Structures are given as C-alpha cells and as structure tokens.
Amino acid sequence: MLINAGAYTHTSLALYDAIRSIALPTVEVHLSNPEAREAYRHESKIAPACVGKVAGFGAELVFPGAPRDARSA
C-alpha cells in the first residue's frame, strides 16, 4: 500500500497503529522531501510501520502519466 499521510506523518500514532494492524507492506510517500523542510518534519511517526519511503520527487512519481491538470487538482 502507498500512503501519503501529509502532516499526519509527523503526529499520528493512530496511523502507525492502523498500518501495523493490516497485513500489507506499506510505503510512505511524500511529494516534497521532509528532511529538507522544518525540523519537526524530520521525524516520521509512521516510518517504523512502513517497509520504505519515497520522497521529494513531486507528483510525477506519484501520478506518472497523468495529465498535468489532473495532478494539480
């Protein structure tokens, strides 16, 4: 499963618990690079429940082949 939790990435233990409770490998996805942003964004509460992370590639990675107007909606 892919999850883009937005700001909940840095605050939500409930999402961590939910990811742990399902039997699906989960990848944390971020359009921007949290490590290049504010210090509080450097820690992910959900990372320990995920098998990996993809960050900083923008909408091109998350929505490959989608028309630009669909990605900016």
PDB file of N, CA, C and O in Angstrom:
ATOM      1  N   MET A   1       0.846  -1.150   0.000  1.00  0.00           N
ATOM      2  CA  MET A   1       0.000   0.000   0.000  1.00  0.00           C
ATOM      3  C   MET A   1       0.906   1.231   0.000  1.00  0.00           C
ATOM      4  O   MET A   1       1.961   1.237   0.616  1.00  0.00           O
ATOM      5  N   LEU A   2       0.473   2.261  -0.706  1.00  0.00           N
ATOM      6  CA  LEU A   2       1.156   3.551  -0.667  1.00  0.00           C
ATOM      7  C   LEU A   2       0.356   4.483   0.228  1.00  0.00           C
ATOM      8  O   LEU A   2      -0.873   4.513   0.136  1.00  0.00           O
ATOM      9  N   ILE A   3       1.047   5.243   1.074  1.00  0.00           N
ATOM     10  CA  ILE A   3       0.355   6.205   1.923  1.00  0.00           C
ATOM     11  C   ILE A   3       1.082   7.537   1.896  1.00  0.00           C
ATOM     12  O   ILE A   3       2.286   7.607   2.100  1.00  0.00           O
ATOM     13  N   ASN A   4       0.332   8.580   1.566  1.00  0.00           N
ATOM     14  CA  ASN A   4       0.807   9.946   1.674  1.00  0.00           C
ATOM     15  C   ASN A   4       0.009  10.563   2.817  1.00  0.00           C
ATOM     16  O   ASN A   4      -1.106  11.035   2.624  1.00  0.00           O
ATOM     17  N   ALA A   5       0.567  10.527   4.002  1.00  0.00           N
ATOM     18  CA  ALA A   5      -0.150  10.944   5.203  1.00  0.00           C
ATOM     19  C   ALA A   5      -0.064  12.438   5.475  1.00  0.00           C
ATOM     20  O   ALA A   5      -0.652  12.913   6.443  1.00  0.00           O
ATOM     21  N   GLY A   6       0.670  13.165   4.643  1.00  0.00           N
ATOM     22  CA  GLY A   6       0.779  14.610   4.858  1.00  0.00           C
ATOM     23  C   GLY A   6       1.300  14.924   6.250  1.00  0.00           C
ATOM     24  O   GLY A   6       2.199  14.254   6.755  1.00  0.00           O
ATOM     25  N   ALA A   7       0.717  15.915   6.886  1.00  0.00           N
ATOM     26  CA  ALA A   7       1.160  16.335   8.222  1.00  0.00           C
ATOM     27  C   ALA A   7       0.948  15.257   9.276  1.00  0.00           C
ATOM     28  O   ALA A   7       1.628  15.245  10.300  1.00  0.00           O
ATOM     29  N   TYR A   8       0.018  14.319   9.022  1.00  0.00           N
ATOM     30  CA  TYR A   8      -0.199  13.240   9.990  1.00  0.00           C
ATOM     31  C   TYR A   8       1.032  12.341  10.113  1.00  0.00           C
ATOM     32  O   TYR A   8       1.197  11.636  11.106  1.00  0.00           O
ATOM     33  N   THR A   9       1.897  12.367   9.119  1.00  0.00           N
ATOM     34  CA  THR A   9       3.141  11.595   9.170  1.00  0.00           C
ATOM     35  C   THR A   9       3.919  11.895  10.443  1.00  0.00           C
ATOM     36  O   THR A   9       4.501  11.015  11.048  1.00  0.00           O
ATOM     37  N   HIS A  10       3.912  13.154  10.844  1.00  0.00           N
ATOM     38  CA  HIS A  10       4.758  13.615  11.944  1.00  0.00           C
ATOM     39  C   HIS A  10       4.037  13.640  13.285  1.00  0.00           C
ATOM     40  O   HIS A  10       4.656  13.947  14.293  1.00  0.00           O
ATOM     41  N   THR A  11       2.746  13.318  13.284  1.00  0.00           N
ATOM     42  CA  THR A  11       1.978  13.476  14.519  1.00  0.00           C
ATOM     43  C   THR A  11       1.108  12.288  14.896  1.00  0.00           C
ATOM     44  O   THR A  11       0.680  12.198  16.044  1.00  0.00           O
ATOM     45  N   SER A  12       0.824  11.385  13.986  1.00  0.00           N
ATOM     46  CA  SER A  12      -0.241  10.407  14.220  1.00  0.00           C
ATOM     47  C   SER A  12       0.243   9.020  14.603  1.00  0.00           C
ATOM     48  O   SER A  12       0.673   8.229  13.764  1.00  0.00           O
ATOM     49  N   LEU A  13       0.118   8.717  15.873  1.00  0.00           N
ATOM     50  CA  LEU A  13       0.370   7.350  16.318  1.00  0.00           C
ATOM     51  C   LEU A  13      -0.784   6.444  15.910  1.00  0.00           C
ATOM     52  O   LEU A  13      -0.600   5.238  15.750  1.00  0.00           O
ATOM     53  N   ALA A  14      -1.967   7.015  15.708  1.00  0.00           N
ATOM     54  CA  ALA A  14      -3.114   6.229  15.256  1.00  0.00           C
ATOM     55  C   ALA A  14      -2.848   5.654  13.862  1.00  0.00           C
ATOM     56  O   ALA A  14      -3.189   4.499  13.591  1.00  0.00           O
ATOM     57  N   LEU A  15      -2.245   6.438  12.972  1.00  0.00           N
ATOM     58  CA  LEU A  15      -1.900   5.909  11.649  1.00  0.00           C
ATOM     59  C   LEU A  15      -0.844   4.819  11.756  1.00  0.00           C
ATOM     60  O   LEU A  15      -0.907   3.808  11.052  1.00  0.00           O
ATOM     61  N   TYR A  16       0.123   5.013  12.623  1.00  0.00           N
ATOM     62  CA  TYR A  16       1.128   3.969  12.863  1.00  0.00           C
ATOM     63  C   TYR A  16       0.437   2.668  13.266  1.00  0.00           C
ATOM     64  O   TYR A  16       0.713   1.607  12.695  1.00  0.00           O
ATOM     65  N   ASP A  17      -0.485   2.750  14.236  1.00  0.00           N
ATOM     66  CA  ASP A  17      -1.206   1.562  14.691  1.00  0.00           C
ATOM     67  C   ASP A  17      -2.028   0.941  13.574  1.00  0.00           C
ATOM     68  O   ASP A  17      -2.078  -0.288  13.431  1.00  0.00           O
ATOM     69  N   ALA A  18      -2.676   1.767  12.753  1.00  0.00           N
ATOM     70  CA  ALA A  18      -3.501   1.259  11.656  1.00  0.00           C
ATOM     71  C   ALA A  18      -2.650   0.530  10.617  1.00  0.00           C
ATOM     72  O   ALA A  18      -3.024  -0.541  10.139  1.00  0.00           O
ATOM     73  N   ILE A  19      -1.507   1.091  10.284  1.00  0.00           N
ATOM     74  CA  ILE A  19      -0.621   0.455   9.306  1.00  0.00           C
ATOM     75  C   ILE A  19      -0.118  -0.879   9.851  1.00  0.00           C
ATOM     76  O   ILE A  19      -0.084  -1.885   9.140  1.00  0.00           O
ATOM     77  N   ARG A  20       0.241  -0.907  11.123  1.00  0.00           N
ATOM     78  CA  ARG A  20       0.722  -2.149  11.737  1.00  0.00           C
ATOM     79  C   ARG A  20      -0.357  -3.227  11.776  1.00  0.00           C
ATOM     80  O   ARG A  20      -0.058  -4.414  11.745  1.00  0.00           O
ATOM     81  N   SER A  21      -1.619  -2.797  11.851  1.00  0.00           N
ATOM     82  CA  SER A  21      -2.710  -3.764  12.007  1.00  0.00           C
ATOM     83  C   SER A  21      -3.114  -4.459  10.702  1.00  0.00           C
ATOM     84  O   SER A  21      -3.805  -5.474  10.743  1.00  0.00           O
ATOM     85  N   ILE A  22      -2.673  -3.936   9.563  1.00  0.00           N
ATOM     86  CA  ILE A  22      -3.020  -4.565   8.288  1.00  0.00           C
ATOM     87  C   ILE A  22      -1.868  -5.446   7.822  1.00  0.00           C
ATOM     88  O   ILE A  22      -0.724  -5.251   8.202  1.00  0.00           O
ATOM     89  N   ALA A  23      -2.170  -6.391   7.010  1.00  0.00           N
ATOM     90  CA  ALA A  23      -1.144  -7.327   6.544  1.00  0.00           C
ATOM     91  C   ALA A  23      -0.645  -6.949   5.153  1.00  0.00           C
ATOM     92  O   ALA A  23      -0.510  -7.806   4.283  1.00  0.00           O
ATOM     93  N   LEU A  24      -0.395  -5.670   4.946  1.00  0.00           N
ATOM     94  CA  LEU A  24       0.101  -5.202   3.651  1.00  0.00           C
ATOM     95  C   LEU A  24       1.407  -4.440   3.836  1.00  0.00           C
ATOM     96  O   LEU A  24       1.493  -3.574   4.705  1.00  0.00           O
ATOM     97  N   PRO A  25       2.408  -4.720   3.012  1.00  0.00           N
ATOM     98  CA  PRO A  25       3.605  -3.882   3.043  1.00  0.00           C
ATOM     99  C   PRO A  25       3.202  -2.454   2.658  1.00  0.00           C
ATOM    100  O   PRO A  25       2.460  -2.259   1.695  1.00  0.00           O
ATOM    101  N   THR A  26       3.674  -1.498   3.407  1.00  0.00           N
ATOM    102  CA  THR A  26       3.269  -0.104   3.197  1.00  0.00           C
ATOM    103  C   THR A  26       4.487   0.770   2.948  1.00  0.00           C
ATOM    104  O   THR A  26       5.497   0.642   3.636  1.00  0.00           O
ATOM    105  N   VAL A  27       4.376   1.647   1.956  1.00  0.00           N
ATOM    106  CA  VAL A  27       5.441   2.584   1.624  1.00  0.00           C
ATOM    107  C   VAL A  27       4.936   3.997   1.890  1.00  0.00           C
ATOM    108  O   VAL A  27       3.871   4.395   1.432  1.00  0.00           O
ATOM    109  N   GLU A  28       5.721   4.740   2.647  1.00  0.00           N
ATOM    110  CA  GLU A  28       5.435   6.144   2.968  1.00  0.00           C
ATOM    111  C   GLU A  28       5.840   6.995   1.757  1.00  0.00           C
ATOM    112  O   GLU A  28       6.954   6.872   1.258  1.00  0.00           O
ATOM    113  N   VAL A  29       4.933   7.836   1.277  1.00  0.00           N
ATOM    114  CA  VAL A  29       5.173   8.650   0.081  1.00  0.00           C
ATOM    115  C   VAL A  29       5.016  10.124   0.433  1.00  0.00           C
ATOM    116  O   VAL A  29       4.057  10.514   1.102  1.00  0.00           O
ATOM    117  N   HIS A  30       5.969  10.939  -0.019  1.00  0.00           N
ATOM    118  CA  HIS A  30       5.918  12.397   0.174  1.00  0.00           C
ATOM    119  C   HIS A  30       6.258  13.083  -1.141  1.00  0.00           C
ATOM    120  O   HIS A  30       7.254  12.723  -1.783  1.00  0.00           O
ATOM    121  N   LEU A  31       5.454  14.057  -1.531  1.00  0.00           N
ATOM    122  CA  LEU A  31       5.762  14.807  -2.746  1.00  0.00           C
ATOM    123  C   LEU A  31       7.025  15.637  -2.556  1.00  0.00           C
ATOM    124  O   LEU A  31       7.861  15.737  -3.450  1.00  0.00           O
ATOM    125  N   SER A  32       7.164  16.243  -1.372  1.00  0.00           N
ATOM    126  CA  SER A  32       8.365  17.021  -1.068  1.00  0.00           C
ATOM    127  C   SER A  32       9.315  16.147  -0.252  1.00  0.00           C
ATOM    128  O   SER A  32       9.014  15.000   0.066  1.00  0.00           O
ATOM    129  N   ASN A  33      10.461  16.696   0.118  1.00  0.00           N
ATOM    130  CA  ASN A  33      11.435  15.993   0.938  1.00  0.00           C
ATOM    131  C   ASN A  33      11.328  16.523   2.366  1.00  0.00           C
ATOM    132  O   ASN A  33      11.811  17.622   2.644  1.00  0.00           O
ATOM    133  N   PRO A  34      10.717  15.783   3.290  1.00  0.00           N
ATOM    134  CA  PRO A  34      10.539  16.285   4.655  1.00  0.00           C
ATOM    135  C   PRO A  34      11.860  16.652   5.338  1.00  0.00           C
ATOM    136  O   PRO A  34      11.898  17.595   6.127  1.00  0.00           O
ATOM    137  N   GLU A  35      12.923  15.943   5.031  1.00  0.00           N
ATOM    138  CA  GLU A  35      14.212  16.241   5.664  1.00  0.00           C
ATOM    139  C   GLU A  35      14.776  17.592   5.233  1.00  0.00           C
ATOM    140  O   GLU A  35      15.641  18.144   5.890  1.00  0.00           O
ATOM    141  N   ALA A  36      14.289  18.143   4.134  1.00  0.00           N
ATOM    142  CA  ALA A  36      14.742  19.447   3.651  1.00  0.00           C
ATOM    143  C   ALA A  36      13.837  20.573   4.147  1.00  0.00           C
ATOM    144  O   ALA A  36      14.016  21.723   3.763  1.00  0.00           O
ATOM    145  N   ARG A  37      12.875  20.223   4.984  1.00  0.00           N
ATOM    146  CA  ARG A  37      11.905  21.211   5.471  1.00  0.00           C
ATOM    147  C   ARG A  37      12.118  21.480   6.957  1.00  0.00           C
ATOM    148  O   ARG A  37      13.201  21.249   7.483  1.00  0.00           O
ATOM    149  N   GLU A  38      11.104  21.950   7.639  1.00  0.00           N
ATOM    150  CA  GLU A  38      11.219  22.309   9.050  1.00  0.00           C
ATOM    151  C   GLU A  38      11.656  21.101   9.885  1.00  0.00           C
ATOM    152  O   GLU A  38      11.343  19.968   9.562  1.00  0.00           O
ATOM    153  N   ALA A  39      12.339  21.387  11.007  1.00  0.00           N
ATOM    154  CA  ALA A  39      12.903  20.327  11.843  1.00  0.00           C
ATOM    155  C   ALA A  39      11.849  19.335  12.334  1.00  0.00           C
ATOM    156  O   ALA A  39      12.106  18.135  12.409  1.00  0.00           O
ATOM    157  N   TYR A  40      10.661  19.817  12.662  1.00  0.00           N
ATOM    158  CA  TYR A  40       9.644  18.896  13.186  1.00  0.00           C
ATOM    159  C   TYR A  40       9.192  17.879  12.140  1.00  0.00           C
ATOM    160  O   TYR A  40       8.627  16.846  12.472  1.00  0.00           O
ATOM    161  N   ARG A  41       9.453  18.148  10.865  1.00  0.00           N
ATOM    162  CA  ARG A  41       9.066  17.207   9.807  1.00  0.00           C
ATOM    163  C   ARG A  41      10.103  16.096   9.606  1.00  0.00           C
ATOM    164  O   ARG A  41       9.889  15.170   8.839  1.00  0.00           O
ATOM    165  N   HIS A  42      11.226  16.181  10.272  1.00  0.00           N
ATOM    166  CA  HIS A  42      12.291  15.202  10.090  1.00  0.00           C
ATOM    167  C   HIS A  42      11.964  13.854  10.728  1.00  0.00           C
ATOM    168  O   HIS A  42      12.557  12.846  10.353  1.00  0.00           O
ATOM    169  N   GLU A  43      11.059  13.824  11.707  1.00  0.00           N
ATOM    170  CA  GLU A  43      10.692  12.568  12.359  1.00  0.00           C
ATOM    171  C   GLU A  43       9.333  12.095  11.869  1.00  0.00           C
ATOM    172  O   GLU A  43       8.349  12.820  11.946  1.00  0.00           O
ATOM    173  N   SER A  44       9.294  10.880  11.383  1.00  0.00           N
ATOM    174  CA  SER A  44       8.042  10.285  10.937  1.00  0.00           C
ATOM    175  C   SER A  44       7.560   9.300  11.990  1.00  0.00           C
ATOM    176  O   SER A  44       8.290   8.396  12.388  1.00  0.00           O
ATOM    177  N   LYS A  45       6.329   9.475  12.428  1.00  0.00           N
ATOM    178  CA  LYS A  45       5.733   8.546  13.398  1.00  0.00           C
ATOM    179  C   LYS A  45       5.344   7.232  12.722  1.00  0.00           C
ATOM    180  O   LYS A  45       5.255   6.206  13.389  1.00  0.00           O
ATOM    181  N   ILE A  46       5.107   7.255  11.414  1.00  0.00           N
ATOM    182  CA  ILE A  46       4.653   6.043  10.731  1.00  0.00           C
ATOM    183  C   ILE A  46       5.794   5.232  10.122  1.00  0.00           C
ATOM    184  O   ILE A  46       5.604   4.076   9.774  1.00  0.00           O
ATOM    185  N   ALA A  47       6.987   5.800  10.021  1.00  0.00           N
ATOM    186  CA  ALA A  47       8.114   5.119   9.370  1.00  0.00           C
ATOM    187  C   ALA A  47       8.402   3.728   9.932  1.00  0.00           C
ATOM    188  O   ALA A  47       8.645   2.799   9.150  1.00  0.00           O
ATOM    189  N   PRO A  48       8.356   3.528  11.249  1.00  0.00           N
ATOM    190  CA  PRO A  48       8.657   2.187  11.758  1.00  0.00           C
ATOM    191  C   PRO A  48       7.656   1.115  11.298  1.00  0.00           C
ATOM    192  O   PRO A  48       7.976  -0.073  11.321  1.00  0.00           O
ATOM    193  N   ALA A  49       6.469   1.529  10.885  1.00  0.00           N
ATOM    194  CA  ALA A  49       5.455   0.577  10.415  1.00  0.00           C
ATOM    195  C   ALA A  49       5.537   0.352   8.908  1.00  0.00           C
ATOM    196  O   ALA A  49       4.851  -0.516   8.375  1.00  0.00           O
ATOM    197  N   CYS A  50       6.376   1.119   8.221  1.00  0.00           N
ATOM    198  CA  CYS A  50       6.475   1.047   6.758  1.00  0.00           C
ATOM    199  C   CYS A  50       7.716   0.274   6.335  1.00  0.00           C
ATOM    200  O   CYS A  50       8.703   0.213   7.063  1.00  0.00           O
ATOM    201  N   VAL A  51       7.671  -0.286   5.129  1.00  0.00           N
ATOM    202  CA  VAL A  51       8.824  -1.017   4.593  1.00  0.00           C
ATOM    203  C   VAL A  51       9.784  -0.104   3.836  1.00  0.00           C
ATOM    204  O   VAL A  51      10.898  -0.505   3.518  1.00  0.00           O
ATOM    205  N   GLY A  52       9.344   1.120   3.544  1.00  0.00           N
ATOM    206  CA  GLY A  52      10.195   2.046   2.821  1.00  0.00           C
ATOM    207  C   GLY A  52       9.555   3.402   2.684  1.00  0.00           C
ATOM    208  O   GLY A  52       8.433   3.632   3.145  1.00  0.00           O
ATOM    209  N   LYS A  53      10.312   4.317   2.055  1.00  0.00           N
ATOM    210  CA  LYS A  53       9.839   5.689   1.886  1.00  0.00           C
ATOM    211  C   LYS A  53      10.331   6.213   0.548  1.00  0.00           C
ATOM    212  O   LYS A  53      11.470   5.958   0.150  1.00  0.00           O
ATOM    213  N   VAL A  54       9.451   6.952  -0.138  1.00  0.00           N
ATOM    214  CA  VAL A  54       9.803   7.648  -1.366  1.00  0.00           C
ATOM    215  C   VAL A  54       9.458   9.107  -1.117  1.00  0.00           C
ATOM    216  O   VAL A  54       8.342   9.422  -0.716  1.00  0.00           O
ATOM    217  N   ALA A  55      10.435   9.992  -1.339  1.00  0.00           N
ATOM    218  CA  ALA A  55      10.192  11.403  -1.019  1.00  0.00           C
ATOM    219  C   ALA A  55      10.937  12.323  -1.973  1.00  0.00           C
ATOM    220  O   ALA A  55      12.023  12.002  -2.451  1.00  0.00           O
ATOM    221  N   GLY A  56      10.312  13.470  -2.226  1.00  0.00           N
ATOM    222  CA  GLY A  56      10.981  14.536  -2.941  1.00  0.00           C
ATOM    223  C   GLY A  56      10.900  14.507  -4.456  1.00  0.00           C
ATOM    224  O   GLY A  56      11.550  15.305  -5.118  1.00  0.00           O
ATOM    225  N   PHE A  57      10.094  13.628  -5.021  1.00  0.00           N
ATOM    226  CA  PHE A  57      10.016  13.530  -6.470  1.00  0.00           C
ATOM    227  C   PHE A  57       8.801  14.218  -7.063  1.00  0.00           C
ATOM    228  O   PHE A  57       8.597  14.193  -8.268  1.00  0.00           O
ATOM    229  N   GLY A  58       7.961  14.806  -6.218  1.00  0.00           N
ATOM    230  CA  GLY A  58       6.787  15.525  -6.697  1.00  0.00           C
ATOM    231  C   GLY A  58       5.720  14.602  -7.252  1.00  0.00           C
ATOM    232  O   GLY A  58       5.772  13.383  -7.117  1.00  0.00           O
ATOM    233  N   ALA A  59       4.742  15.194  -7.900  1.00  0.00           N
ATOM    234  CA  ALA A  59       3.592  14.452  -8.416  1.00  0.00           C
ATOM    235  C   ALA A  59       3.964  13.541  -9.583  1.00  0.00           C
ATOM    236  O   ALA A  59       3.247  12.585  -9.866  1.00  0.00           O
ATOM    237  N   GLU A  60       5.061  13.799 -10.266  1.00  0.00           N
ATOM    238  CA  GLU A  60       5.470  12.955 -11.395  1.00  0.00           C
ATOM    239  C   GLU A  60       5.634  11.502 -10.959  1.00  0.00           C
ATOM    240  O   GLU A  60       5.283  10.590 -11.689  1.00  0.00           O
ATOM    241  N   LEU A  61       6.176  11.281  -9.773  1.00  0.00           N
ATOM    242  CA  LEU A  61       6.370   9.922  -9.294  1.00  0.00           C
ATOM    243  C   LEU A  61       5.056   9.300  -8.847  1.00  0.00           C
ATOM    244  O   LEU A  61       4.775   8.155  -9.141  1.00  0.00           O
ATOM    245  N   VAL A  62       4.255  10.045  -8.141  1.00  0.00           N
ATOM    246  CA  VAL A  62       3.027   9.502  -7.571  1.00  0.00           C
ATOM    247  C   VAL A  62       1.961   9.273  -8.630  1.00  0.00           C
ATOM    248  O   VAL A  62       1.194   8.320  -8.568  1.00  0.00           O
ATOM    249  N   PHE A  63       1.916  10.151  -9.638  1.00  0.00           N
ATOM    250  CA  PHE A  63       0.902  10.060 -10.683  1.00  0.00           C
ATOM    251  C   PHE A  63       1.544  10.003 -12.062  1.00  0.00           C
ATOM    252  O   PHE A  63       1.287  10.846 -12.902  1.00  0.00           O
ATOM    253  N   PRO A  64       2.403   9.018 -12.332  1.00  0.00           N
ATOM    254  CA  PRO A  64       3.074   9.005 -13.638  1.00  0.00           C
ATOM    255  C   PRO A  64       2.066   8.847 -14.770  1.00  0.00           C
ATOM    256  O   PRO A  64       1.122   8.078 -14.684  1.00  0.00           O
ATOM    257  N   GLY A  65       2.268   9.643 -15.790  1.00  0.00           N
ATOM    258  CA  GLY A  65       1.399   9.556 -16.966  1.00  0.00           C
ATOM    259  C   GLY A  65       0.089  10.305 -16.854  1.00  0.00           C
ATOM    260  O   GLY A  65      -0.642  10.408 -17.831  1.00  0.00           O
ATOM    261  N   ALA A  66      -0.225  10.826 -15.684  1.00  0.00           N
ATOM    262  CA  ALA A  66      -1.479  11.565 -15.530  1.00  0.00           C
ATOM    263  C   ALA A  66      -1.331  12.950 -16.162  1.00  0.00           C
ATOM    264  O   ALA A  66      -0.251  13.549 -16.129  1.00  0.00           O
ATOM    265  N   PRO A  67      -2.392  13.464 -16.759  1.00  0.00           N
ATOM    266  CA  PRO A  67      -2.321  14.818 -17.310  1.00  0.00           C
ATOM    267  C   PRO A  67      -1.970  15.833 -16.226  1.00  0.00           C
ATOM    268  O   PRO A  67      -2.376  15.676 -15.078  1.00  0.00           O
ATOM    269  N   ARG A  68      -1.215  16.843 -16.574  1.00  0.00           N
ATOM    270  CA  ARG A  68      -0.793  17.845 -15.591  1.00  0.00           C
ATOM    271  C   ARG A  68      -1.967  18.481 -14.846  1.00  0.00           C
ATOM    272  O   ARG A  68      -1.892  18.716 -13.666  1.00  0.00           O
ATOM    273  N   ASP A  69      -3.070  18.755 -15.537  1.00  0.00           N
ATOM    274  CA  ASP A  69      -4.200  19.390 -14.861  1.00  0.00           C
ATOM    275  C   ASP A  69      -4.803  18.444 -13.809  1.00  0.00           C
ATOM    276  O   ASP A  69      -5.290  18.886 -12.784  1.00  0.00           O
ATOM    277  N   ALA A  70      -4.727  17.142 -14.007  1.00  0.00           N
ATOM    278  CA  ALA A  70      -5.234  16.178 -13.020  1.00  0.00           C
ATOM    279  C   ALA A  70      -4.322  16.139 -11.810  1.00  0.00           C
ATOM    280  O   ALA A  70      -4.794  15.996 -10.695  1.00  0.00           O
ATOM    281  N   ARG A  71      -3.019  16.299 -12.000  1.00  0.00           N
ATOM    282  CA  ARG A  71      -2.078  16.247 -10.881  1.00  0.00           C
ATOM    283  C   ARG A  71      -2.169  17.507 -10.025  1.00  0.00           C
ATOM    284  O   ARG A  71      -1.860  17.466  -8.850  1.00  0.00           O
ATOM    285  N   SER A  72      -2.560  18.617 -10.600  1.00  0.00           N
ATOM    286  CA  SER A  72      -2.599  19.850  -9.824  1.00  0.00           C
ATOM    287  C   SER A  72      -3.937  20.080  -9.167  1.00  0.00           C
ATOM    288  O   SER A  72      -4.128  21.058  -8.460  1.00  0.00           O
ATOM    289  N   ALA A  73      -4.899  19.201  -9.379  1.00  0.00           N
ATOM    290  CA  ALA A  73      -6.235  19.349  -8.781  1.00  0.00           C
ATOM    291  C   ALA A  73      -6.222  19.047  -7.314  1.00  0.00           C
ATOM    292  O   ALA A  73      -5.392  18.403  -6.789  1.00  0.00           O
TER     293      ALA A  73
END
